[in-house]
PDB file of C-alpha atoms in Angstrom:
ATOM      1  CA  MET A   1    -119.437 200.134 -93.027  1.00 51.00           C
ATOM      2  CA  VAL A   2    -122.070 199.955 -96.403  1.00 57.00           C
ATOM      3  CA  GLU A   3    -119.661 200.181 -99.842  1.00 68.00           C
ATOM      4  CA  PRO A   4    -120.780 203.563-100.971  1.00 76.00           C
ATOM      5  CA  LYS A   5    -122.492 202.918-104.177  1.00 84.00           C
ATOM      6  CA  ILE A   6    -122.270 205.644-107.081  1.00 88.00           C
ATOM      7  CA  ILE A   7    -125.304 205.420-109.387  1.00 92.00           C
ATOM      8  CA  ASP A   8    -124.259 205.092-113.271  1.00 92.00           C
ATOM      9  CA  GLY A   9    -126.248 207.773-114.998  1.00 93.00           C
ATOM     10  CA  LYS A  10    -124.489 206.649-118.522  1.00 94.00           C
ATOM     11  CA  ALA A  11    -125.512 203.569-118.633  1.00 95.00           C
ATOM     12  CA  LEU A  12    -129.224 203.952-117.452  1.00 96.00           C
ATOM     13  CA  ALA A  13    -129.537 206.716-120.091  1.00 96.00           C
ATOM     14  CA  ALA A  14    -127.867 204.376-122.867  1.00 96.00           C
ATOM     15  CA  GLY A  15    -130.796 201.853-122.021  1.00 97.00           C
ATOM     16  CA  LEU A  16    -133.087 204.710-122.687  1.00 97.00           C
ATOM     17  CA  ARG A  17    -131.507 205.951-125.791  1.00 97.00           C
ATOM     18  CA  ARG A  18    -131.573 202.413-126.969  1.00 97.00           C
ATOM     19  CA  ARG A  19    -134.825 202.137-126.013  1.00 97.00           C
ATOM     20  CA  ALA A  20    -136.124 205.220-127.890  1.00 97.00           C
ATOM     21  CA  ALA A  21    -133.900 204.054-131.381  1.00 97.00           C
ATOM     22  CA  GLY A  22    -136.239 200.495-131.290  1.00 97.00           C
ATOM     23  CA  ILE A  23    -139.445 202.478-130.828  1.00 97.00           C
ATOM     24  CA  ALA A  24    -138.130 204.720-133.515  1.00 97.00           C
ATOM     25  CA  ALA A  25    -137.708 202.343-135.415  1.00 97.00           C
ATOM     26  CA  ARG A  26    -140.684 200.590-135.041  1.00 96.00           C
ATOM     27  CA  LEU A  27    -142.832 203.871-135.820  1.00 96.00           C
ATOM     28  CA  ARG A  28    -140.959 204.508-138.986  1.00 96.00           C
ATOM     29  CA  ASP A  29    -141.586 200.630-140.287  1.00 96.00           C
ATOM     30  CA  GLU A  30    -144.926 200.236-139.476  1.00 94.00           C
ATOM     31  CA  MET A  31    -146.411 203.809-139.627  1.00 94.00           C
ATOM     32  CA  ASN A  32    -143.690 205.410-141.997  1.00 95.00           C
ATOM     33  CA  LEU A  33    -143.856 208.047-139.784  1.00 96.00           C
ATOM     34  CA  THR A  34    -140.072 209.691-138.143  1.00 97.00           C
ATOM     35  CA  ALA A  35    -140.304 211.665-135.050  1.00 97.00           C
ATOM     36  CA  GLY A  36    -138.951 215.127-135.199  1.00 97.00           C
ATOM     37  CA  LEU A  37    -137.360 217.791-132.715  1.00 98.00           C
ATOM     38  CA  ALA A  38    -137.095 221.423-133.528  1.00 98.00           C
ATOM     39  CA  ALA A  39    -134.339 223.254-131.344  1.00 97.00           C
ATOM     40  CA  VAL A  40    -134.618 227.361-131.369  1.00 98.00           C
ATOM     41  CA  LEU A  41    -131.163 229.279-130.668  1.00 97.00           C
ATOM     42  CA  VAL A  42    -130.865 233.107-130.808  1.00 97.00           C
ATOM     43  CA  GLY A  43    -127.271 234.211-129.839  1.00 95.00           C
ATOM     44  CA  ASP A  44    -123.601 232.469-130.187  1.00 91.00           C
ATOM     45  CA  ASP A  45    -123.604 231.437-126.484  1.00 91.00           C
ATOM     46  CA  PRO A  46    -121.037 228.665-126.707  1.00 92.00           C
ATOM     47  CA  ALA A  47    -122.699 226.617-124.060  1.00 90.00           C
ATOM     48  CA  SER A  48    -125.392 226.581-125.845  1.00 92.00           C
ATOM     49  CA  GLN A  49    -124.070 225.574-129.263  1.00 93.00           C
ATOM     50  CA  VAL A  50    -122.645 223.249-127.087  1.00 92.00           C
ATOM     51  CA  TYR A  51    -126.229 222.125-126.189  1.00 91.00           C
ATOM     52  CA  VAL A  52    -128.262 221.382-129.491  1.00 93.00           C
ATOM     53  CA  ARG A  53    -125.358 220.076-131.220  1.00 94.00           C
ATOM     54  CA  ALA A  54    -125.237 217.578-128.388  1.00 93.00           C
ATOM     55  CA  LYS A  55    -129.350 217.295-129.267  1.00 94.00           C
ATOM     56  CA  GLY A  56    -129.177 216.944-132.646  1.00 95.00           C
ATOM     57  CA  ARG A  57    -125.836 214.319-132.623  1.00 96.00           C
ATOM     58  CA  ALA A  58    -128.296 211.958-130.143  1.00 96.00           C
ATOM     59  CA  CYS A  59    -131.134 212.365-132.370  1.00 97.00           C
ATOM     60  CA  GLY A  60    -129.703 211.364-135.225  1.00 96.00           C
ATOM     61  CA  ALA A  61    -128.150 208.017-133.300  1.00 96.00           C
ATOM     62  CA  ALA A  62    -131.933 207.217-132.110  1.00 97.00           C
ATOM     63  CA  GLY A  63    -133.053 207.767-136.080  1.00 97.00           C
ATOM     64  CA  LEU A  64    -135.964 210.844-134.859  1.00 98.00           C
ATOM     65  CA  GLY A  65    -135.462 214.232-136.902  1.00 97.00           C
ATOM     66  CA  SER A  66    -133.710 216.696-136.107  1.00 97.00           C
ATOM     67  CA  PHE A  67    -134.136 220.583-137.286  1.00 96.00           C
ATOM     68  CA  GLU A  68    -131.684 223.571-136.087  1.00 95.00           C
ATOM     69  CA  ARG A  69    -133.213 227.111-135.767  1.00 96.00           C
ATOM     70  CA  LEU A  70    -130.129 229.674-135.690  1.00 96.00           C
ATOM     71  CA  PHE A  71    -130.838 233.097-134.666  1.00 97.00           C
ATOM     72  CA  PRO A  72    -129.475 236.397-134.613  1.00 97.00           C
ATOM     73  CA  ALA A  73    -129.412 238.153-130.962  1.00 96.00           C
ATOM     74  CA  ASP A  74    -130.843 241.146-131.761  1.00 97.00           C
ATOM     75  CA  ILE A  75    -133.453 239.221-133.325  1.00 98.00           C
ATOM     76  CA  SER A  76    -136.671 241.037-131.569  1.00 98.00           C
ATOM     77  CA  GLU A  77    -139.582 239.039-129.530  1.00 98.00           C
ATOM     78  CA  ALA A  78    -142.115 238.690-132.071  1.00 98.00           C
ATOM     79  CA  MET A  79    -140.225 238.144-134.799  1.00 98.00           C
ATOM     80  CA  LEU A  80    -139.089 234.792-132.180  1.00 98.00           C
ATOM     81  CA  VAL A  81    -143.169 234.586-131.495  1.00 98.00           C
ATOM     82  CA  ALA A  82    -143.588 233.968-134.960  1.00 98.00           C
ATOM     83  CA  GLU A  83    -140.691 231.891-135.893  1.00 98.00           C
ATOM     84  CA  VAL A  84    -142.139 229.354-132.906  1.00 98.00           C
ATOM     85  CA  GLU A  85    -145.310 229.569-134.432  1.00 98.00           C
ATOM     86  CA  LYS A  86    -144.132 228.504-137.858  1.00 98.00           C
ATOM     87  CA  LEU A  87    -142.724 225.248-135.506  1.00 98.00           C
ATOM     88  CA  ASN A  88    -145.712 224.513-133.959  1.00 98.00           C
ATOM     89  CA  ALA A  89    -147.630 224.800-137.824  1.00 98.00           C
ATOM     90  CA  ASP A  90    -145.053 221.939-138.994  1.00 97.00           C
ATOM     91  CA  ASP A  91    -146.226 218.459-139.017  1.00 96.00           C
ATOM     92  CA  ALA A  92    -143.090 217.334-139.813  1.00 95.00           C
ATOM     93  CA  ILE A  93    -141.999 218.887-136.662  1.00 98.00           C
ATOM     94  CA  ASP A  94    -143.570 216.482-132.933  1.00 98.00           C
ATOM     95  CA  GLY A  95    -141.252 218.825-129.935  1.00 98.00           C
ATOM     96  CA  VAL A  96    -139.575 221.980-130.187  1.00 98.00           C
ATOM     97  CA  LEU A  97    -137.576 223.468-127.445  1.00 96.00           C
ATOM     98  CA  VAL A  98    -136.152 226.663-127.055  1.00 97.00           C
ATOM     99  CA  GLN A  99    -132.408 227.218-125.446  1.00 95.00           C
ATOM    100  CA  LEU A 100    -132.035 229.267-122.815  1.00 94.00           C
ATOM    101  CA  PRO A 101    -131.088 231.683-121.605  1.00 93.00           C
ATOM    102  CA  LEU A 102    -132.296 233.855-124.605  1.00 96.00           C
ATOM    103  CA  PRO A 103    -130.343 237.351-125.216  1.00 96.00           C
ATOM    104  CA  GLY A 104    -131.719 240.353-122.215  1.00 95.00           C
ATOM    105  CA  HIS A 105    -134.330 241.580-124.594  1.00 96.00           C
ATOM    106  CA  ILE A 106    -136.427 238.733-125.454  1.00 97.00           C
ATOM    107  CA  ASP A 107    -139.030 237.802-122.391  1.00 97.00           C
ATOM    108  CA  ALA A 108    -138.275 234.404-122.003  1.00 97.00           C
ATOM    109  CA  HIS A 109    -142.129 233.521-120.562  1.00 97.00           C
ATOM    110  CA  ARG A 110    -143.664 235.219-123.810  1.00 98.00           C
ATOM    111  CA  ILE A 111    -141.865 232.508-126.045  1.00 98.00           C
ATOM    112  CA  ILE A 112    -141.879 229.088-124.158  1.00 98.00           C
ATOM    113  CA  SER A 113    -145.768 230.216-123.869  1.00 98.00           C
ATOM    114  CA  ALA A 114    -146.056 231.056-127.454  1.00 98.00           C
ATOM    115  CA  ILE A 115    -144.638 227.273-127.965  1.00 98.00           C
ATOM    116  CA  ASP A 116    -147.944 224.604-128.800  1.00 98.00           C
ATOM    117  CA  PRO A 117    -148.165 222.486-125.605  1.00 98.00           C
ATOM    118  CA  ALA A 118    -148.505 218.969-126.979  1.00 98.00           C
ATOM    119  CA  LYS A 119    -144.790 219.470-128.908  1.00 98.00           C
ATOM    120  CA  ASP A 120    -143.928 221.340-125.652  1.00 98.00           C
ATOM    121  CA  VAL A 121    -140.695 218.594-125.085  1.00 98.00           C
ATOM    122  CA  ASP A 122    -139.256 220.612-122.489  1.00 97.00           C
ATOM    123  CA  GLY A 123    -142.338 220.636-120.659  1.00 98.00           C
ATOM    124  CA  PHE A 124    -141.644 224.556-119.699  1.00 97.00           C
ATOM    125  CA  HIS A 125    -145.279 225.611-120.931  1.00 98.00           C
ATOM    126  CA  PRO A 126    -147.956 226.751-118.326  1.00 98.00           C
ATOM    127  CA  VAL A 127    -150.021 224.166-119.033  1.00 98.00           C
ATOM    128  CA  ASN A 128    -147.660 221.080-118.967  1.00 98.00           C
ATOM    129  CA  VAL A 129    -146.678 222.225-115.639  1.00 98.00           C
ATOM    130  CA  GLY A 130    -150.271 222.687-114.632  1.00 98.00           C
ATOM    131  CA  ARG A 131    -150.686 219.311-115.369  1.00 97.00           C
ATOM    132  CA  LEU A 132    -147.770 218.359-113.707  1.00 97.00           C
ATOM    133  CA  TRP A 133    -148.966 219.577-110.493  1.00 97.00           C
ATOM    134  CA  SER A 134    -152.096 218.139-111.389  1.00 96.00           C
ATOM    135  CA  GLY A 135    -151.208 214.876-111.525  1.00 93.00           C
ATOM    136  CA  LEU A 136    -152.108 214.437-114.835  1.00 95.00           C
ATOM    137  CA  PRO A 137    -150.478 213.565-118.123  1.00 93.00           C
ATOM    138  CA  GLY A 138    -148.122 215.937-119.857  1.00 96.00           C
ATOM    139  CA  PHE A 139    -144.770 216.465-120.857  1.00 97.00           C
ATOM    140  CA  VAL A 140    -141.917 216.943-117.647  1.00 97.00           C
ATOM    141  CA  PRO A 141    -139.180 218.984-118.059  1.00 97.00           C
ATOM    142  CA  CYS A 142    -136.583 216.932-118.417  1.00 97.00           C
ATOM    143  CA  THR A 143    -133.958 217.075-115.984  1.00 96.00           C
ATOM    144  CA  PRO A 144    -136.207 216.117-113.192  1.00 97.00           C
ATOM    145  CA  GLN A 145    -137.112 213.603-115.256  1.00 97.00           C
ATOM    146  CA  GLY A 146    -133.981 212.207-115.859  1.00 96.00           C
ATOM    147  CA  CYS A 147    -133.805 213.118-111.246  1.00 97.00           C
ATOM    148  CA  LEU A 148    -136.424 210.643-110.926  1.00 97.00           C
ATOM    149  CA  ILE A 149    -135.555 208.008-113.477  1.00 97.00           C
ATOM    150  CA  LEU A 150    -131.979 207.287-111.869  1.00 96.00           C
ATOM    151  CA  LEU A 151    -133.461 207.421-107.904  1.00 97.00           C
ATOM    152  CA  ARG A 152    -136.174 204.154-108.853  1.00 96.00           C
ATOM    153  CA  ALA A 153    -132.591 202.754-110.348  1.00 94.00           C
ATOM    154  CA  VAL A 154    -131.146 202.523-106.555  1.00 93.00           C
ATOM    155  CA  HIS A 155    -134.809 202.596-104.712  1.00 94.00           C
ATOM    156  CA  ASP A 156    -137.034 200.084-105.275  1.00 92.00           C
ATOM    157  CA  GLU A 157    -140.214 201.576-103.341  1.00 94.00           C
ATOM    158  CA  LEU A 158    -139.792 205.740-102.890  1.00 97.00           C
ATOM    159  CA  SER A 159    -142.753 205.749-101.096  1.00 97.00           C
ATOM    160  CA  GLY A 160    -142.915 207.755 -97.617  1.00 97.00           C
ATOM    161  CA  ALA A 161    -139.817 208.583 -98.349  1.00 97.00           C
ATOM    162  CA  GLN A 162    -138.062 211.701 -97.167  1.00 97.00           C
ATOM    163  CA  ALA A 163    -136.564 213.591 -99.896  1.00 98.00           C
ATOM    164  CA  VAL A 164    -135.321 216.803 -99.699  1.00 98.00           C
ATOM    165  CA  VAL A 165    -134.800 219.460-102.325  1.00 97.00           C
ATOM    166  CA  LEU A 166    -132.012 221.697-103.002  1.00 96.00           C
ATOM    167  CA  GLY A 167    -133.469 224.114-104.961  1.00 94.00           C
ATOM    168  CA  ARG A 168    -136.738 225.575-106.378  1.00 95.00           C
ATOM    169  CA  SER A 169    -135.629 226.694-109.267  1.00 94.00           C
ATOM    170  CA  ASN A 170    -137.973 226.146-112.038  1.00 94.00           C
ATOM    171  CA  LEU A 171    -136.355 224.112-114.218  1.00 94.00           C
ATOM    172  CA  VAL A 172    -135.457 221.627-111.767  1.00 96.00           C
ATOM    173  CA  GLY A 173    -136.133 222.637-108.363  1.00 96.00           C
ATOM    174  CA  LYS A 174    -139.880 222.716-108.651  1.00 97.00           C
ATOM    175  CA  PRO A 175    -141.095 220.038-111.319  1.00 98.00           C
ATOM    176  CA  LEU A 176    -138.955 217.299-108.955  1.00 98.00           C
ATOM    177  CA  THR A 177    -140.648 218.241-105.738  1.00 98.00           C
ATOM    178  CA  ALA A 178    -143.697 217.598-107.957  1.00 98.00           C
ATOM    179  CA  LEU A 179    -142.527 214.322-108.898  1.00 98.00           C
ATOM    180  CA  LEU A 180    -141.415 213.276-105.656  1.00 98.00           C
ATOM    181  CA  LEU A 181    -144.793 214.078-104.383  1.00 98.00           C
ATOM    182  CA  ALA A 182    -146.419 212.338-107.247  1.00 97.00           C
ATOM    183  CA  ALA A 183    -144.208 209.087-105.685  1.00 97.00           C
ATOM    184  CA  ASP A 184    -145.532 209.365-102.293  1.00 98.00           C
ATOM    185  CA  CYS A 185    -141.762 210.719-100.740  1.00 98.00           C
ATOM    186  CA  THR A 186    -142.134 213.387 -98.107  1.00 98.00           C
ATOM    187  CA  VAL A 187    -141.161 217.107-100.158  1.00 98.00           C
ATOM    188  CA  THR A 188    -138.821 218.996 -98.002  1.00 98.00           C
ATOM    189  CA  VAL A 189    -137.308 221.844-100.264  1.00 97.00           C
ATOM    190  CA  VAL A 190    -134.696 223.889 -98.776  1.00 96.00           C
ATOM    191  CA  HIS A 191    -133.843 227.596-100.507  1.00 94.00           C
ATOM    192  CA  SER A 192    -131.602 230.705 -99.979  1.00 90.00           C
ATOM    193  CA  LYS A 193    -134.331 232.080 -97.716  1.00 93.00           C
ATOM    194  CA  SER A 194    -134.823 228.588 -95.482  1.00 95.00           C
ATOM    195  CA  ARG A 195    -133.092 228.649 -91.670  1.00 95.00           C
ATOM    196  CA  GLY A 196    -130.721 225.339 -90.716  1.00 95.00           C
ATOM    197  CA  ALA A 197    -130.592 224.072 -94.066  1.00 94.00           C
ATOM    198  CA  ALA A 198    -127.701 221.925 -92.955  1.00 95.00           C
ATOM    199  CA  ALA A 199    -130.024 219.909 -90.031  1.00 96.00           C
ATOM    200  CA  ILE A 200    -132.783 219.561 -92.998  1.00 96.00           C
ATOM    201  CA  CYS A 201    -130.664 218.091 -95.379  1.00 96.00           C
ATOM    202  CA  ARG A 202    -129.042 215.421 -92.779  1.00 96.00           C
ATOM    203  CA  ARG A 203    -132.970 213.789 -92.117  1.00 95.00           C
ATOM    204  CA  ALA A 204    -132.932 213.008 -95.913  1.00 96.00           C
ATOM    205  CA  ASP A 205    -133.447 209.528 -97.237  1.00 97.00           C
ATOM    206  CA  ILE A 206    -132.704 211.311-100.719  1.00 97.00           C
ATOM    207  CA  LEU A 207    -131.266 214.509-101.368  1.00 97.00           C
ATOM    208  CA  VAL A 208    -131.057 215.851-104.010  1.00 96.00           C
ATOM    209  CA  ALA A 209    -128.469 219.464-105.330  1.00 94.00           C
ATOM    210  CA  ALA A 210    -129.834 222.020-107.185  1.00 93.00           C
ATOM    211  CA  ALA A 211    -129.932 225.464-105.996  1.00 88.00           C
ATOM    212  CA  GLY A 212    -126.883 226.333-108.769  1.00 82.00           C
ATOM    213  CA  ARG A 213    -123.766 227.064-106.069  1.00 82.00           C
ATOM    214  CA  PRO A 214    -121.228 224.818-106.389  1.00 81.00           C
ATOM    215  CA  ARG A 215    -119.620 223.043-103.105  1.00 81.00           C
ATOM    216  CA  MET A 216    -122.589 223.755-101.080  1.00 86.00           C
ATOM    217  CA  VAL A 217    -123.105 220.392 -99.207  1.00 89.00           C
ATOM    218  CA  ASN A 218    -120.471 219.135 -97.014  1.00 87.00           C
ATOM    219  CA  SER A 219    -120.404 215.949 -96.167  1.00 88.00           C
ATOM    220  CA  ASP A 220    -121.990 216.197 -93.000  1.00 91.00           C
ATOM    221  CA  TRP A 221    -125.286 217.183 -94.633  1.00 94.00           C
ATOM    222  CA  ILE A 222    -125.862 213.585 -95.822  1.00 93.00           C
ATOM    223  CA  LYS A 223    -127.395 210.631 -94.031  1.00 94.00           C
ATOM    224  CA  ARG A 224    -125.883 208.022 -93.865  1.00 92.00           C
ATOM    225  CA  GLY A 225    -127.034 205.446 -96.415  1.00 91.00           C
ATOM    226  CA  GLY A 226    -129.016 208.489 -98.073  1.00 94.00           C
ATOM    227  CA  THR A 227    -128.538 208.271-101.638  1.00 95.00           C
ATOM    228  CA  VAL A 228    -127.684 211.866-102.749  1.00 95.00           C
ATOM    229  CA  ILE A 229    -128.275 213.466-106.962  1.00 95.00           C
ATOM    230  CA  ASP A 230    -126.375 216.334-108.049  1.00 93.00           C
ATOM    231  CA  VAL A 231    -127.598 218.857-110.416  1.00 92.00           C
ATOM    232  CA  GLY A 232    -125.335 221.067-109.760  1.00 74.00           C
ATOM    233  CA  ILE A 233    -123.164 223.218-111.289  1.00 67.00           C
ATOM    234  CA  THR A 234    -119.479 221.431-110.607  1.00 76.00           C
ATOM    235  CA  PRO A 235    -119.231 218.756-113.745  1.00 69.00           C
ATOM    236  CA  VAL A 236    -120.822 215.349-112.642  1.00 75.00           C
ATOM    237  CA  PRO A 237    -119.262 212.943-115.355  1.00 75.00           C
ATOM    238  CA  GLY A 238    -122.066 209.784-115.745  1.00 79.00           C
ATOM    239  CA  GLY A 239    -124.573 211.718-113.728  1.00 84.00           C
ATOM    240  CA  VAL A 240    -127.549 213.586-114.438  1.00 91.00           C
ATOM    241  CA  GLY A 241    -126.262 215.112-117.930  1.00 89.00           C
ATOM    242  CA  PRO A 242    -126.507 212.325-120.184  1.00 92.00           C
ATOM    243  CA  MET A 243    -130.116 211.948-118.344  1.00 94.00           C
ATOM    244  CA  THR A 244    -131.530 214.269-119.287  1.00 94.00           C
ATOM    245  CA  ILE A 245    -131.048 214.158-123.364  1.00 95.00           C
ATOM    246  CA  ALA A 246    -132.129 210.206-122.946  1.00 97.00           C
ATOM    247  CA  CYS A 247    -135.754 212.005-121.512  1.00 97.00           C
ATOM    248  CA  LEU A 248    -135.360 214.564-124.417  1.00 97.00           C
ATOM    249  CA  LEU A 249    -135.733 211.668-127.030  1.00 98.00           C
ATOM    250  CA  ARG A 250    -138.135 209.978-124.766  1.00 97.00           C
ATOM    251  CA  ASN A 251    -140.303 213.410-125.397  1.00 98.00           C
ATOM    252  CA  THR A 252    -140.045 213.845-128.320  1.00 98.00           C
ATOM    253  CA  LEU A 253    -141.426 209.994-129.512  1.00 98.00           C
ATOM    254  CA  LEU A 254    -144.242 210.681-126.620  1.00 98.00           C
ATOM    255  CA  ALA A 255    -145.067 213.828-128.384  1.00 98.00           C
ATOM    256  CA  ALA A 256    -144.980 212.102-132.094  1.00 97.00           C
ATOM    257  CA  CYS A 257    -147.228 209.401-130.236  1.00 97.00           C
ATOM    258  CA  ARG A 258    -149.804 211.615-128.523  1.00 97.00           C
ATOM    259  CA  ARG A 259    -150.545 214.280-131.565  1.00 96.00           C
ATOM    260  CA  ARG A 260    -151.392 211.303-133.692  1.00 95.00           C
ATOM    261  CA  GLY A 261    -153.611 209.400-130.798  1.00 95.00           C
ATOM    262  CA  LEU A 262    -151.833 206.870-130.277  1.00 95.00           C
ATOM    263  CA  PRO A 263    -150.677 204.679-127.084  1.00 95.00           C
ATOM    264  CA  ASP A 264    -147.819 205.759-125.379  1.00 94.00           C
ATOM    265  CA  PRO A 265    -145.048 204.155-126.410  1.00 92.00           C
ATOM    266  CA  LEU A 266    -143.094 202.535-123.223  1.00 84.00           C
ATOM    267  CA  LEU A 267    -140.589 203.808-122.606  1.00 80.00           C
TER     268      LEU A 267
END
């Protein structure tokens, strides 16, 4: 019996962070350029505060500029749009992310659509979503991007693999489906209305669980020798989480170079 192999997301993320730090240093030394990331946080949600602080620390460790814009939970939608537009116009800032979720009175789609697509390092702007599905260069959401890096670490070839994505969210399931299709996988999306989910998952060479329900996938859902990526709500130390922030650094450096007509750095 072949022993299961655990994908070390922490080590892969550390490698990407080191490469990002090297690119950031080269941009500073050769072009006097410091790539800058602005994080917008509305309200005082504890989890969101933790995420934003972690992103700021990661930027500092990699030599990127970090800017936080904190607003009260009762800020109006129009005022928040105006603040995002200020960040769009600030040349010191290459990437803008709005931490989700937003308070209920604010339309998240309107706020995301207000971000300059060239600074949309979360990859959620409709322009970048369309470019991803069209196979054109753009910004790819960080968590799906991290999933693909994890898969490539253990699969020399993804072409032809049977992949099942469990979940169809705009944040993970849909963009990951687009990435897997671009890698020439045969992709099935399983969601809350799918019939025979367990049987579908059992055929998968690659199974990505991103349904937002804990303990949904049992061992008898998994094909022997299959690869499983857990993007669920149960903690997976050293899994996809570290890759998400590392990919955010990657996207910010890409934005910094693209905005100035420079070639994409090799990350």
